């Protein structure tokens, strides 16, 4: 209907009787045109994919490697340098380290409040030991906001002191997260893991439906 | 119908005379009102689901399909959710006005059901001024809207309320003048009288009586849509400028009453157009006298059949209104006023005058009358054929890229719902 | 007649009763935890500025007047329209037709006059107002 009122016709200038009739004819025909288009869509396949349960491949697996999902920390690699805590612009990471009687520094707390985290990635960039990284998980809806504070330290663990090149490899993405965030589904379906391990090209996005 | 049942009830209960008639009559009326409410609930609810499904398909989405098979129970979930939600009253609001507005809104809406004929005798009461009553009583809705808009003490709500009131009263003029053509052609204001003045077959409908009435149907329908605040005339609740219009501040169940009436109103729009132009409940090939003279089960059967005919026509119009909603963009407020006062009102005035002249000059059944009917029938057929052909062309035009994208057959008829 | 009026009243009261009953019933199950922030006037998340009861544009008032005039005409025309057919059948068709046509003609003339005066326009420019001191006519076709 809007298109039936061309800009030349202002409220003060209806354009004479001919213009008036022309507007009505154009209105009617353009409405018919529009109705025909919407009707034609009634016979087409809907394009949406029914997330989350009717997708062929779980969505996290289709995400690129650099995707910044929920943060996870591999405590075997964390040296307790506190760089991440200092870098975080919104202070959603809180770490405590205590020195025991045996003079070993132990991590007693490594909490990340993912309800406040804005996924900027500064902490994982600043982590020199690849301990803190983004997983590929993002579905963390919970009933209570306090459940979204992830406690990575269950019992005090000594901070890592690896020599260069001796550090153990990082655990697969999302695995640690699954331990601290109950209710998270399987992080990777077996076929996808095989595919990823075999081809070594995780960002090809072949799993896209 | 109600009167008859009341009389039967009275004689069955053995209540004497004038005073004895009051109680059964009231009971029957209350029953009818509750029945009407149940009908509204079971119409307005599913129609919200259906509207969202249609919207989904138009936008190449699926629409709600989780609650119940194909999502048909979505409306129950929505209703229950609203029922359990907190009823927030803003501290700054005018409390009595704010609380009472939904009552008036819904009351004004439900009062229209008094005269809506659902079937040959299925009508609460056939007022002799039925059509006038219908137009008049829907004025209560305007009061409800203004109350809600003013009572909320909210800028959006006031804007929405005022705009809505302006729109409703403006579009009442073309609506009434296009229905004037119906009154002129049928010579009665009673809803049942208007239906009985038409017939079951399409060429007996007022829609195809003459080309002027054919045009009046669209004027009337457009004005009805505007009176129900439906797209393309839903600017009182234009989300992009007014958030939600007059019901911004409402929440929970109180909000639901507005939505309830708004969706239920689709039935009123469709019924009004069906009664006025599409022959109402008239069954093709059956004279109304046959229904009047039938008794017992035959009578009940005719009622059911006439209701089915009526519901079928009305449902088609509801579907049409829904499709229009998902086709046309919203008008701007100045365009809305232009469309009303500079296009619809003159059209309705001229159309009614033309119908008046035709009624006076062309006696029913004369060759000219049949010629006019043939012309309007041809017009209608041409419109339908053009519509289908255009739809087919639109479908074929977009088919190839779609197929390449999906790798599947794009043909997906509506009955194959995901 | 009394019966019909009673039906209308019963329908209206039933509607009010149903709404009231649902609201009362809902009271039992719904939470009620008002707090000052929740009960603030909604203004898209901003702190509300001033009252919502501002004075709105007078064109709504003008529109209401317009509506009133036309609606009264409708109320006057409809009863006559309802009897036109019987009058035509009774041989007095000309009277009825001329009567209504005259009535509609007055309406059309009124509409045309309002249109020409610019009263149907939503967007108006202050520039079209006559300078003060001139005669009361405004919007002359300059």
XYZ file of C-alpha atoms in Angstrom:
769
model
C 0.000 0.000 0.000
C 2.863 2.282 0.770
C 4.290 1.783 -2.664
C 0.949 2.792 -4.078
C 1.491 6.290 -2.818
C 4.378 7.574 -4.900
C 6.513 10.316 -3.384
C 5.271 12.886 -5.864
C 1.912 12.750 -4.178
C 2.071 14.623 -0.939
C -0.942 14.882 1.308
C -1.614 18.304 -0.122
C -1.421 17.208 -3.724
C -3.477 14.137 -4.523
C -2.788 14.549 -8.223
C -6.294 15.065 -9.510
C -9.014 12.540 -10.119
C -6.854 10.542 -12.518
C -4.095 10.305 -9.949
C -6.611 9.293 -7.332
C -8.019 6.460 -9.416
C -4.486 5.474 -10.407
C -3.508 5.139 -6.774
C -6.417 2.854 -6.079
C -5.644 0.676 -9.070
C -1.986 0.508 -8.137
C -2.849 -0.293 -4.538
C -5.129 -3.134 -5.559
C -2.703 -4.589 -8.074
C 0.324 -4.334 -5.802
C -1.579 -5.983 -2.964
C -2.525 -8.797 -5.322
C 1.098 -9.072 -6.370
C 2.230 -9.232 -2.745
C -0.393 -11.803 -1.794
C 0.703 -13.968 -4.702
C 4.301 -13.878 -3.489
C 3.371 -14.845 0.055
C 1.113 -17.585 -1.236
C 3.949 -19.001 -3.317
C 6.047 -19.318 -0.192
C 3.444 -21.557 1.377
C 4.562 -24.272 -1.023
C 8.255 -24.041 -0.329
C 10.383 -26.001 2.051
C 11.099 -24.021 5.214
C 14.728 -23.130 5.282
C 15.248 -23.240 9.037
C 17.172 -26.009 10.721
C 15.498 -27.111 13.891
C 18.021 -26.354 16.561
C 19.195 -28.060 18.776
C 17.822 -31.571 18.489
C 17.231 -32.004 14.784
C 20.586 -30.858 13.459
C 22.655 -33.495 11.706
C 25.880 -32.536 13.468
C 25.983 -30.847 16.889
C 26.480 -27.155 16.338
C 29.675 -26.830 18.462
C 31.390 -29.193 16.063
C 30.644 -26.992 13.127
C 32.261 -23.987 14.765
C 35.710 -22.817 13.654
C 38.739 -23.479 15.802
C 39.068 -19.834 16.760
C 35.511 -19.705 18.084
C 35.418 -18.084 21.490
C 33.107 -20.239 23.532
C 33.002 -20.668 27.287
C 36.427 -20.390 28.931
C 38.120 -23.440 30.346
C 41.413 -23.820 32.123
C 43.732 -26.824 32.092
C 45.167 -26.783 35.596
C 48.035 -29.097 34.624
C 49.393 -26.215 32.566
C 48.543 -23.238 34.772
C 51.606 -21.671 36.369
C 49.594 -19.318 38.494
C 51.013 -16.202 36.905
C 47.694 -14.389 37.357
C 48.046 -12.694 33.988
C 44.522 -13.637 32.992
C 43.047 -12.307 36.195
C 44.836 -9.008 35.672
C 43.927 -8.728 32.017
C 40.252 -9.418 32.397
C 38.512 -6.076 31.874
C 35.497 -7.064 33.942
C 37.221 -9.118 36.610
C 35.279 -12.257 36.075
C 38.282 -14.480 36.865
C 39.351 -14.886 40.461
C 42.379 -16.957 41.396
C 43.876 -17.650 44.818
C 47.213 -19.281 45.391
C 48.476 -20.468 48.756
C 51.908 -21.550 49.755
C 51.789 -24.647 51.875
C 54.225 -25.824 54.573
C 56.208 -27.716 51.962
C 56.870 -24.426 50.164
C 54.804 -25.513 47.171
C 52.460 -22.944 45.703
C 49.048 -24.386 45.224
C 46.023 -23.120 43.339
C 43.149 -23.126 45.791
C 40.683 -21.291 43.646
C 40.267 -20.694 39.965
C 36.778 -19.348 39.364
C 35.398 -17.910 36.187
C 32.022 -16.228 36.268
C 30.816 -16.957 32.770
C 27.624 -15.031 33.360
C 29.778 -11.916 33.357
C 32.373 -13.032 30.839
C 32.067 -11.125 27.592
C 34.186 -13.509 25.555
C 36.681 -10.865 24.544
C 39.518 -13.349 24.538
C 42.064 -11.106 26.268
C 42.735 -13.654 29.003
C 43.429 -16.512 26.644
C 45.687 -14.255 24.601
C 47.665 -13.313 27.679
C 48.056 -16.893 28.856
C 51.580 -17.817 27.881
C 51.170 -21.483 28.698
C 47.999 -22.213 26.823
C 46.293 -23.170 30.042
C 43.341 -20.847 29.652
C 41.500 -21.131 26.362
C 38.091 -20.844 24.869
C 36.160 -24.028 24.326
C 33.689 -24.528 21.528
C 30.735 -24.777 23.924
C 28.124 -22.091 24.322
C 24.933 -23.678 25.601
C 25.084 -23.031 29.310
C 21.561 -21.907 30.157
C 20.872 -22.629 33.817
C 18.060 -22.057 36.266
C 20.254 -20.192 38.726
C 22.880 -17.649 37.878
C 25.196 -18.936 40.622
C 25.585 -22.167 38.659
C 27.350 -20.146 36.017
C 30.376 -19.510 38.206
C 32.740 -22.255 37.210
C 34.978 -23.653 39.936
C 37.886 -25.286 38.218
C 39.774 -26.152 41.408
C 38.192 -29.031 43.289
C 41.106 -29.538 45.674
C 44.325 -27.523 45.819
C 46.668 -28.389 42.989
C 50.325 -27.392 42.770
C 51.022 -24.858 40.075
C 52.671 -26.176 36.941
C 56.463 -25.988 36.579
C 57.255 -27.538 33.249
C 60.439 -27.068 31.368
C 60.095 -25.830 27.820
C 58.795 -28.531 25.540
C 57.932 -30.917 28.359
C 54.443 -29.689 29.055
C 51.741 -32.253 28.518
C 49.439 -31.589 25.546
C 46.292 -29.694 26.264
C 43.189 -31.797 26.741
C 40.637 -31.672 23.907
C 38.444 -28.620 23.767
C 35.379 -28.745 25.932
C 36.392 -31.784 27.954
C 37.387 -29.899 31.071
C 34.350 -27.719 30.772
C 32.170 -30.772 30.866
C 33.605 -31.714 34.229
C 32.946 -28.351 35.845
C 29.674 -27.466 34.171
C 27.248 -30.304 34.859
C 24.529 -30.899 32.363
C 26.588 -30.052 29.334
C 26.059 -32.612 26.604
C 28.792 -34.703 25.038
C 31.339 -32.265 23.758
C 31.973 -34.148 20.583
C 30.275 -37.045 18.902
C 32.617 -39.946 18.145
C 32.360 -39.709 14.341
C 33.193 -36.032 14.459
C 36.194 -36.697 16.665
C 37.464 -39.329 14.274
C 36.936 -37.045 11.357
C 38.724 -34.220 13.032
C 41.607 -36.409 14.164
C 41.954 -38.022 10.768
C 41.801 -34.994 8.572
C 43.453 -32.484 10.813
C 41.489 -29.707 9.244
C 38.887 -28.841 11.802
C 37.709 -25.586 10.306
C 36.623 -26.972 6.982
C 33.023 -26.777 8.131
C 32.091 -29.895 6.246
C 29.620 -30.855 8.914
C 27.409 -27.957 7.986
C 24.006 -29.262 7.053
C -33.603 -19.523 19.479
C -32.774 -18.480 23.024
C -36.328 -17.331 23.561
C -37.598 -20.712 22.411
C -35.275 -22.621 24.728
C -36.235 -20.344 27.588
C -39.921 -21.008 26.968
C -39.333 -24.754 26.793
C -37.347 -24.596 30.005
C -40.095 -22.644 31.684
C -42.806 -25.085 30.743
C -40.609 -28.019 31.667
C -39.915 -26.543 35.090
C -43.583 -25.644 35.391
C -42.949 -22.034 36.351
C -45.968 -19.779 36.142
C -46.499 -16.660 34.066
C -44.478 -13.475 33.676
C -42.296 -13.760 36.763
C -41.659 -17.430 36.170
C -40.218 -16.609 32.774
C -37.396 -14.486 34.148
C -35.275 -17.163 35.749
C -35.139 -19.660 32.867
C -34.554 -16.795 30.461
C -31.618 -15.530 32.481
C -30.220 -19.029 32.818
C -30.444 -19.576 29.069
C -28.789 -16.220 28.381
C -25.991 -16.981 30.795
C -25.524 -20.339 29.141
C -25.360 -18.697 25.733
C -22.831 -16.143 26.955
C -20.635 -18.854 28.443
C -20.945 -20.843 25.244
C -19.874 -17.776 23.292
C -16.887 -17.399 25.593
C -15.900 -21.015 25.115
C -16.158 -20.496 21.382
C -13.989 -17.382 21.579
C -11.405 -19.228 23.650
C -11.278 -22.150 21.261
C -11.100 -19.823 18.301
C -8.738 -17.103 19.497
C -6.291 -19.567 21.013
C -5.672 -21.874 18.072
C -5.795 -18.946 15.674
C -2.740 -17.445 17.369
C -0.918 -20.704 16.713
C -2.205 -20.849 13.165
C -1.187 -17.260 12.523
C 2.326 -18.014 13.695
C 2.498 -21.101 11.525
C 1.392 -19.120 8.485
C 3.877 -16.385 9.357
C 6.555 -19.024 9.593
C 5.831 -20.423 6.160
C 5.667 -16.971 4.599
C 9.081 -16.219 6.050
C 10.445 -19.645 5.114
C 10.501 -20.665 8.749
C 8.652 -23.487 10.459
C 6.849 -21.693 13.252
C 5.919 -23.127 16.634
C 5.994 -26.921 16.461
C 7.098 -28.080 19.892
C 4.047 -28.052 22.168
C 1.819 -30.888 21.108
C 1.672 -32.336 17.617
C 2.693 -29.616 15.170
C 2.607 -27.207 18.086
C -1.193 -27.030 18.203
C -1.131 -26.701 21.962
C 1.155 -23.708 21.871
C -1.727 -21.413 22.718
C -2.488 -23.363 25.891
C 1.116 -23.053 26.966
C 1.069 -19.336 26.227
C -2.181 -18.881 28.122
C -0.964 -20.831 31.125
C 2.247 -18.861 31.156
C 0.346 -15.568 31.133
C -1.910 -16.878 33.866
C 1.050 -17.565 36.132
C 2.804 -14.271 35.458
C 2.904 -11.446 37.924
C 0.374 -8.707 37.340
C 2.491 -5.577 37.444
C 0.785 -2.239 37.988
C 3.101 0.725 37.505
C 3.349 2.918 40.565
C 2.611 6.023 38.530
C -0.459 4.612 36.822
C -4.012 5.677 37.468
C -4.876 2.482 39.251
C -8.648 2.162 38.713
C -8.423 3.084 35.038
C -5.478 0.796 34.492
C -7.130 -2.157 36.177
C -10.526 -1.713 34.565
C -9.459 -1.144 30.940
C -9.175 -4.848 29.976
C -12.684 -5.434 31.302
C -14.181 -2.849 28.980
C -12.020 -3.970 26.083
C -13.085 -7.561 26.420
C -16.659 -6.703 27.335
C -17.088 -4.550 24.255
C -15.695 -7.325 22.166
C -17.817 -10.077 23.610
C -21.004 -8.028 23.375
C -20.697 -8.189 19.588
C -21.414 -11.904 19.806
C -24.996 -11.139 20.737
C -25.944 -10.555 17.115
C -23.436 -12.701 15.215
C -25.345 -15.493 13.509
C -23.469 -18.782 13.578
C -26.123 -20.713 11.746
C -29.691 -20.694 10.568
C -31.038 -20.193 14.075
C -27.811 -20.139 16.004
C -27.818 -16.590 17.209
C -28.175 -15.264 20.730
C -30.784 -12.763 19.697
C -31.527 -11.347 16.295
C -31.772 -7.639 17.070
C -33.754 -5.699 14.513
C -30.937 -3.144 14.458
C -28.229 -5.803 14.577
C -25.738 -4.190 12.236
C -26.071 -0.804 13.897
C -25.702 -2.447 17.287
C -22.533 -4.188 16.152
C -20.968 -0.939 14.996
C -22.096 0.873 18.116
C -21.062 -1.657 20.727
C -17.560 -1.948 19.314
C -17.217 1.678 20.420
C -16.724 0.270 23.917
C -13.410 -1.091 22.709
C -12.252 2.440 21.922
C -13.108 3.474 25.472
C -11.113 0.529 26.782
C -8.135 1.482 24.650
C -8.257 5.098 25.747
C -8.549 4.017 29.364
C -5.553 1.743 29.028
C -3.544 4.386 27.224
C -4.313 7.155 29.657
C -4.328 5.041 32.780
C -0.850 3.653 32.202
C 0.726 7.093 32.609
C 3.275 6.100 30.040
C 4.241 8.069 26.981
C 4.180 5.107 24.635
C 0.861 3.950 26.000
C -0.722 7.371 25.639
C 0.562 7.756 22.097
C -0.628 4.283 21.231
C -3.993 4.788 22.873
C -4.654 8.106 21.199
C -3.525 6.858 17.842
C -5.549 3.729 18.208
C -8.639 5.680 19.133
C -8.090 8.044 16.209
C -7.709 5.111 13.870
C -10.679 3.209 15.197
C -13.040 6.134 14.961
C -11.709 7.148 11.541
C -12.146 3.730 10.029
C -15.586 3.386 11.476
C -16.749 5.852 8.819
C -15.738 3.857 5.709
C -16.765 0.659 7.453
C -20.221 2.004 8.197
C -20.673 3.582 4.777
C -19.657 0.424 2.946
C -22.096 -1.524 5.103
C -24.678 1.094 4.193
C -24.522 -0.396 0.721
C -25.401 -3.760 2.247
C -28.310 -2.247 4.110
C -29.533 -0.552 0.934
C -29.338 -3.766 -1.057
C -31.041 -5.922 1.563
C -33.410 -3.431 3.110
C -32.855 -4.541 6.683
C -30.523 -3.965 9.597
C -31.029 -7.356 11.201
C -28.137 -9.743 10.696
C -30.383 -12.710 9.990
C -32.446 -10.564 7.639
C -29.332 -9.661 5.673
C -28.365 -13.318 5.398
C -31.869 -14.307 4.352
C -31.908 -11.637 1.678
C -29.062 -13.506 0.012
C -28.803 -17.113 -1.091
C -26.564 -20.113 -0.936
C -25.061 -19.932 -4.406
C -22.297 -17.432 -5.144
C -24.440 -15.530 -7.655
C -26.994 -14.976 -4.925
C -24.415 -13.433 -2.604
C -24.297 -9.673 -2.200
C -20.641 -9.810 -3.156
C -21.619 -10.749 -6.696
C -24.857 -8.789 -6.851
C -23.240 -5.979 -8.775
C -19.694 -4.670 -9.333
C -20.192 -1.814 -6.873
C -20.991 -4.173 -4.019
C -17.987 -6.219 -5.102
C -15.830 -3.168 -4.524
C -17.617 -2.324 -1.282
C -16.621 -5.704 0.098
C -12.953 -4.794 -0.102
C -13.514 -1.334 1.334
C -15.452 -2.863 4.193
C -12.864 -5.561 4.790
C -9.991 -3.085 4.771
C -11.846 -0.848 7.209
C -12.582 -3.856 9.438
C -8.908 -4.780 9.484
C -8.078 -1.239 10.503
C -10.711 -1.312 13.218
C -9.072 -4.397 14.643
C -5.608 -2.780 14.555
C -4.325 -5.470 12.255
C -1.464 -5.037 9.854
C -1.164 -3.022 7.628
C -3.028 -0.769 10.050
C -1.367 -1.897 13.266
C 0.478 1.324 13.894
C -1.094 1.836 17.330
C 1.236 -0.911 18.454
C 4.057 -0.225 16.041
C 6.928 -1.927 17.832
C 9.579 0.183 16.217
C 8.158 3.456 17.474
C 5.737 2.760 20.301
C 7.073 -0.519 21.722
C 3.587 -1.980 22.042
C 1.123 0.876 22.099
C -1.621 1.129 24.646
C -0.753 -2.134 26.395
C 2.935 -1.422 27.046
C 2.485 -1.507 30.783
C 0.273 -4.551 30.932
C 1.613 -7.922 31.880
C 0.431 -11.410 32.563
C -3.257 -12.198 32.472
C -4.312 -8.565 32.184
C -2.305 -8.299 28.991
C -3.734 -11.535 27.729
C -7.256 -10.114 27.671
C -6.186 -7.527 25.127
C -4.600 -10.151 22.922
C -7.531 -12.469 23.458
C -9.998 -9.895 22.201
C -7.729 -8.819 19.382
C -7.396 -12.311 17.967
C -10.960 -13.204 18.718
C -11.941 -10.085 16.824
C -10.727 -11.806 13.673
C -13.832 -13.918 13.919
C -16.014 -10.825 14.217
C -14.382 -9.292 11.143
C -14.778 -12.479 9.188
C -18.364 -12.989 10.369
C -19.334 -9.461 9.501
C -17.941 -9.821 5.994
C -19.521 -13.250 5.622
C -22.926 -12.040 6.753
C -22.757 -8.841 4.758
C -21.363 -10.110 1.502
C -20.836 -13.866 1.365
C -24.313 -15.140 2.026
C -23.740 -15.989 5.691
C -24.820 -19.483 6.666
C -26.965 -20.069 3.568
C -26.524 -23.617 2.326
C -26.394 -23.807 -1.481
C -29.613 -25.241 -2.848
C -31.519 -25.112 0.444
C -34.055 -22.387 1.039
C -34.103 -21.020 4.602
C -37.808 -21.892 4.813
C -36.903 -25.574 4.637
C -34.748 -25.144 7.709
C -37.431 -23.156 9.507
C -40.061 -25.840 8.973
C -37.898 -28.812 9.882
C -38.218 -30.330 13.352
C -36.319 -32.609 15.669
C -33.077 -34.078 14.450
C -33.481 -32.625 10.972
C -33.610 -29.177 12.528
C -30.450 -29.849 14.520
C -28.773 -31.271 11.431
C -29.578 -28.173 9.397
C -28.222 -25.983 12.179
C -24.980 -27.928 12.226
C -24.696 -27.862 8.441
C -25.388 -24.139 8.255
C -22.813 -23.557 10.974
C -20.266 -25.530 8.989
C -20.986 -23.459 5.887
C -20.666 -20.264 7.871
C -17.503 -21.382 9.655
C -15.973 -22.441 6.356
C -16.515 -19.052 4.758
C -15.395 -17.207 7.881
C -12.272 -19.341 8.195
C -11.281 -18.532 4.642
C -11.589 -14.850 5.442
C -9.577 -15.307 8.641
C -6.865 -16.987 6.628
C -7.029 -14.131 4.152
C -6.639 -11.578 6.945
C -3.679 -13.496 8.323
C -2.050 -13.635 4.914
C -2.558 -9.903 4.454
C -0.884 -9.337 7.780
C 2.252 -11.136 6.631
C 2.234 -9.554 3.200
C 1.842 -5.845 3.638
C 4.108 -3.495 5.550
C 2.740 -1.202 8.189
C 1.426 2.174 7.107
C 2.746 5.394 8.512
C 0.326 7.419 10.602
C -0.218 10.085 7.950
C -0.676 7.417 5.282
C -3.180 5.693 7.510
C -5.231 8.882 7.690
C -4.886 9.480 3.949
C -6.030 5.968 3.135
C -9.045 6.404 5.355
C -10.275 9.901 4.648
C -9.137 10.452 1.098
C -9.615 7.014 -0.378
C -11.881 4.735 1.617
C -14.448 7.315 2.735
C -15.052 8.773 -0.742
C -15.079 5.292 -2.224
C -17.599 4.102 0.329
C -19.770 7.194 -0.144
C -19.769 6.925 -3.920
C -20.262 3.176 -3.776
C -23.266 3.446 -1.498
C -24.797 6.122 -3.689
C -24.267 3.894 -6.721
C -25.790 0.904 -4.991
C -28.763 3.041 -4.021
C -29.337 4.020 -7.638
C -28.986 0.419 -8.771
C -31.412 -0.770 -6.110
C -33.949 1.779 -7.264
C -33.518 1.294 -11.000
C -32.768 -2.406 -11.408
C -35.470 -4.727 -10.116
C -34.279 -8.094 -8.874
C -34.418 -10.812 -11.494
C -34.470 -8.466 -14.459
C -32.016 -9.052 -17.338
C -29.918 -6.080 -16.248
C -29.702 -7.548 -12.770
C -28.442 -10.843 -14.154
C -26.002 -9.001 -16.374
C -24.580 -7.145 -13.358
C -24.290 -10.414 -11.458
C -22.484 -12.017 -14.363
C -20.090 -9.083 -14.567
C -19.229 -9.247 -10.870
C -18.900 -13.021 -10.942
C -16.551 -12.661 -13.875
C -14.616 -10.030 -11.953
C -14.278 -12.385 -9.007
C -13.208 -15.314 -11.167
C -10.695 -13.167 -13.004
C -9.268 -12.022 -9.675
C -8.868 -15.582 -8.436
C -7.298 -16.766 -11.674
C -4.907 -13.821 -11.730
C -4.014 -14.530 -8.110
C -3.246 -18.185 -8.698
C -1.306 -17.469 -11.879
C 0.763 -14.790 -10.204
C 1.459 -17.086 -7.262
C 2.565 -19.823 -9.635
C 4.813 -17.413 -11.493
C 6.335 -16.221 -8.221
C 6.958 -19.797 -7.171
C 8.589 -20.765 -10.455
C 10.680 -17.599 -10.613
C 12.448 -18.324 -7.331
C 12.722 -22.037 -7.728
C 16.121 -22.609 -9.292
C 18.360 -20.743 -6.847
C 16.437 -22.316 -4.035
C 17.025 -25.788 -5.367
C 20.736 -25.182 -5.726
C 20.931 -23.963 -2.153
C 19.083 -26.806 -0.593
C 19.810 -29.712 -2.823
C 16.281 -30.859 -2.227
C 12.989 -30.468 -3.971
C 11.678 -27.034 -3.011
C 8.083 -28.121 -3.509
C 6.653 -28.442 -0.065
C 2.849 -28.334 0.055
C 1.291 -26.979 3.248
C -0.020 -30.331 4.411
C 3.523 -31.650 4.746
C 4.322 -29.900 7.965
C 7.642 -30.501 9.641
C -37.453 -5.988 23.212
C -36.883 -6.497 26.909
C -35.555 -9.932 26.115
C -33.075 -8.540 23.609
C -31.860 -5.879 25.989
C -31.496 -8.528 28.679
C -29.376 -10.680 26.368
C -27.040 -7.768 25.687
C -26.786 -6.984 29.383
C -26.162 -10.613 30.290
C -23.437 -10.915 27.655
C -21.716 -7.763 28.861
C -21.919 -8.747 32.503
C -20.752 -12.262 31.738
C -17.728 -10.880 29.917
C -16.890 -8.672 32.882
C -17.489 -11.592 35.220
C -15.228 -13.911 33.255
C -12.411 -11.379 33.206
C -12.885 -10.710 36.901
C -13.028 -14.403 37.756
C -9.884 -15.136 35.797
C -8.041 -12.278 37.447
C -9.214 -13.357 40.906
C -8.323 -16.979 40.231
C -4.946 -15.980 38.919
C -4.304 -14.095 42.118
C -4.060 -17.413 43.931
C -1.314 -18.786 41.738
C 0.625 -15.829 40.454
C 3.453 -14.198 42.346
C 3.057 -10.677 43.638
C 6.388 -9.147 44.445
C 6.262 -5.470 43.577
C 9.397 -3.442 43.953
C 10.070 0.205 43.126
C 12.191 -0.530 40.087
C 9.801 -3.068 38.660
C 6.877 -0.707 39.111
C 8.627 2.128 37.368
C 7.029 3.485 34.253
C 8.501 1.737 31.257
C 10.509 3.964 29.030
C 12.701 1.540 27.131
C 14.951 0.963 30.112
C 15.738 4.617 30.647
C 14.748 6.427 33.802
C 11.325 7.908 33.032
C 11.344 11.632 32.519
C 8.319 13.484 33.763
C 4.752 12.312 33.682
C 3.262 10.313 30.854
C 0.282 12.613 30.820
C 1.455 15.136 28.305
C -0.736 17.272 26.136
C -1.017 15.646 22.749
C -1.498 17.083 19.339
C -4.791 18.950 18.812
C -5.286 17.265 15.452
C -6.658 14.275 17.348
C -9.322 16.582 18.669
C -10.107 17.781 15.182
C -10.282 14.198 14.030
C -12.716 13.383 16.809
C -14.931 16.246 15.657
C -14.782 14.999 12.078
C -15.708 11.529 13.226
C -18.546 12.813 15.332
C -20.129 14.647 12.420
C -19.868 11.703 10.058
C -20.989 9.213 12.664
C -24.116 11.189 13.388
C -24.802 11.205 9.650
C -24.465 7.437 9.643
C -26.884 7.105 12.511
C -29.344 9.226 10.531
C -28.827 7.505 7.186
C -29.003 3.872 8.207
C -32.628 3.758 9.323
C -33.691 5.421 6.082
C -31.501 3.077 4.060
C -33.223 0.118 5.659
C -36.620 1.117 4.274
C -35.536 2.201 0.787
C -36.316 -1.169 -0.719
C -39.830 -1.280 0.620
C -40.400 2.281 -0.552
C -39.138 1.402 -4.005
C -41.483 -1.575 -4.021
C -44.311 0.685 -2.901
C -43.775 3.085 -5.772
C -42.257 5.875 -3.718
C -38.753 5.040 -4.794
C -37.928 8.429 -6.191
C -38.567 10.157 -2.871
C -36.357 7.791 -0.929
C -33.569 7.765 -3.479
C -33.499 11.514 -3.871
C -33.619 11.931 -0.121
C -30.628 9.701 0.550
C -28.722 10.949 -2.461
C -29.205 14.508 -1.247
C -27.992 13.498 2.159
C -24.939 11.752 0.729
C -24.310 14.713 -1.568
C -24.163 17.012 1.440
C -21.691 14.629 3.014
C -19.564 14.472 -0.116
C -19.618 18.253 -0.347
C -18.578 18.475 3.294
C -15.772 16.018 2.704
C -14.624 17.910 -0.384
C -14.665 21.161 1.543
C -12.654 19.664 4.403
C -10.252 18.155 1.892
C -9.769 21.441 0.168
C -9.322 23.244 3.446
C -6.570 20.788 4.329
C -8.295 19.424 7.399
C -7.772 15.860 6.256
C -4.015 16.300 6.118
C -2.038 14.787 8.902
C 1.103 16.754 8.259
C 0.479 20.460 8.337
C 2.861 23.304 7.938
C 2.660 26.317 10.098
C 3.480 28.352 7.022
C 0.006 27.896 5.669
C -1.464 29.789 8.581
C -2.461 33.341 7.710
C -0.511 36.085 9.381
C -2.334 37.486 12.390
C -4.591 40.393 11.679
C -5.858 39.153 8.338
C -9.337 37.742 7.956
C -10.154 34.472 9.666
C -9.846 32.375 6.467
C -6.735 30.256 6.359
C -5.024 28.051 3.826
C -6.224 30.133 0.883
C -5.177 28.610 -2.389
C -2.111 30.654 -2.917
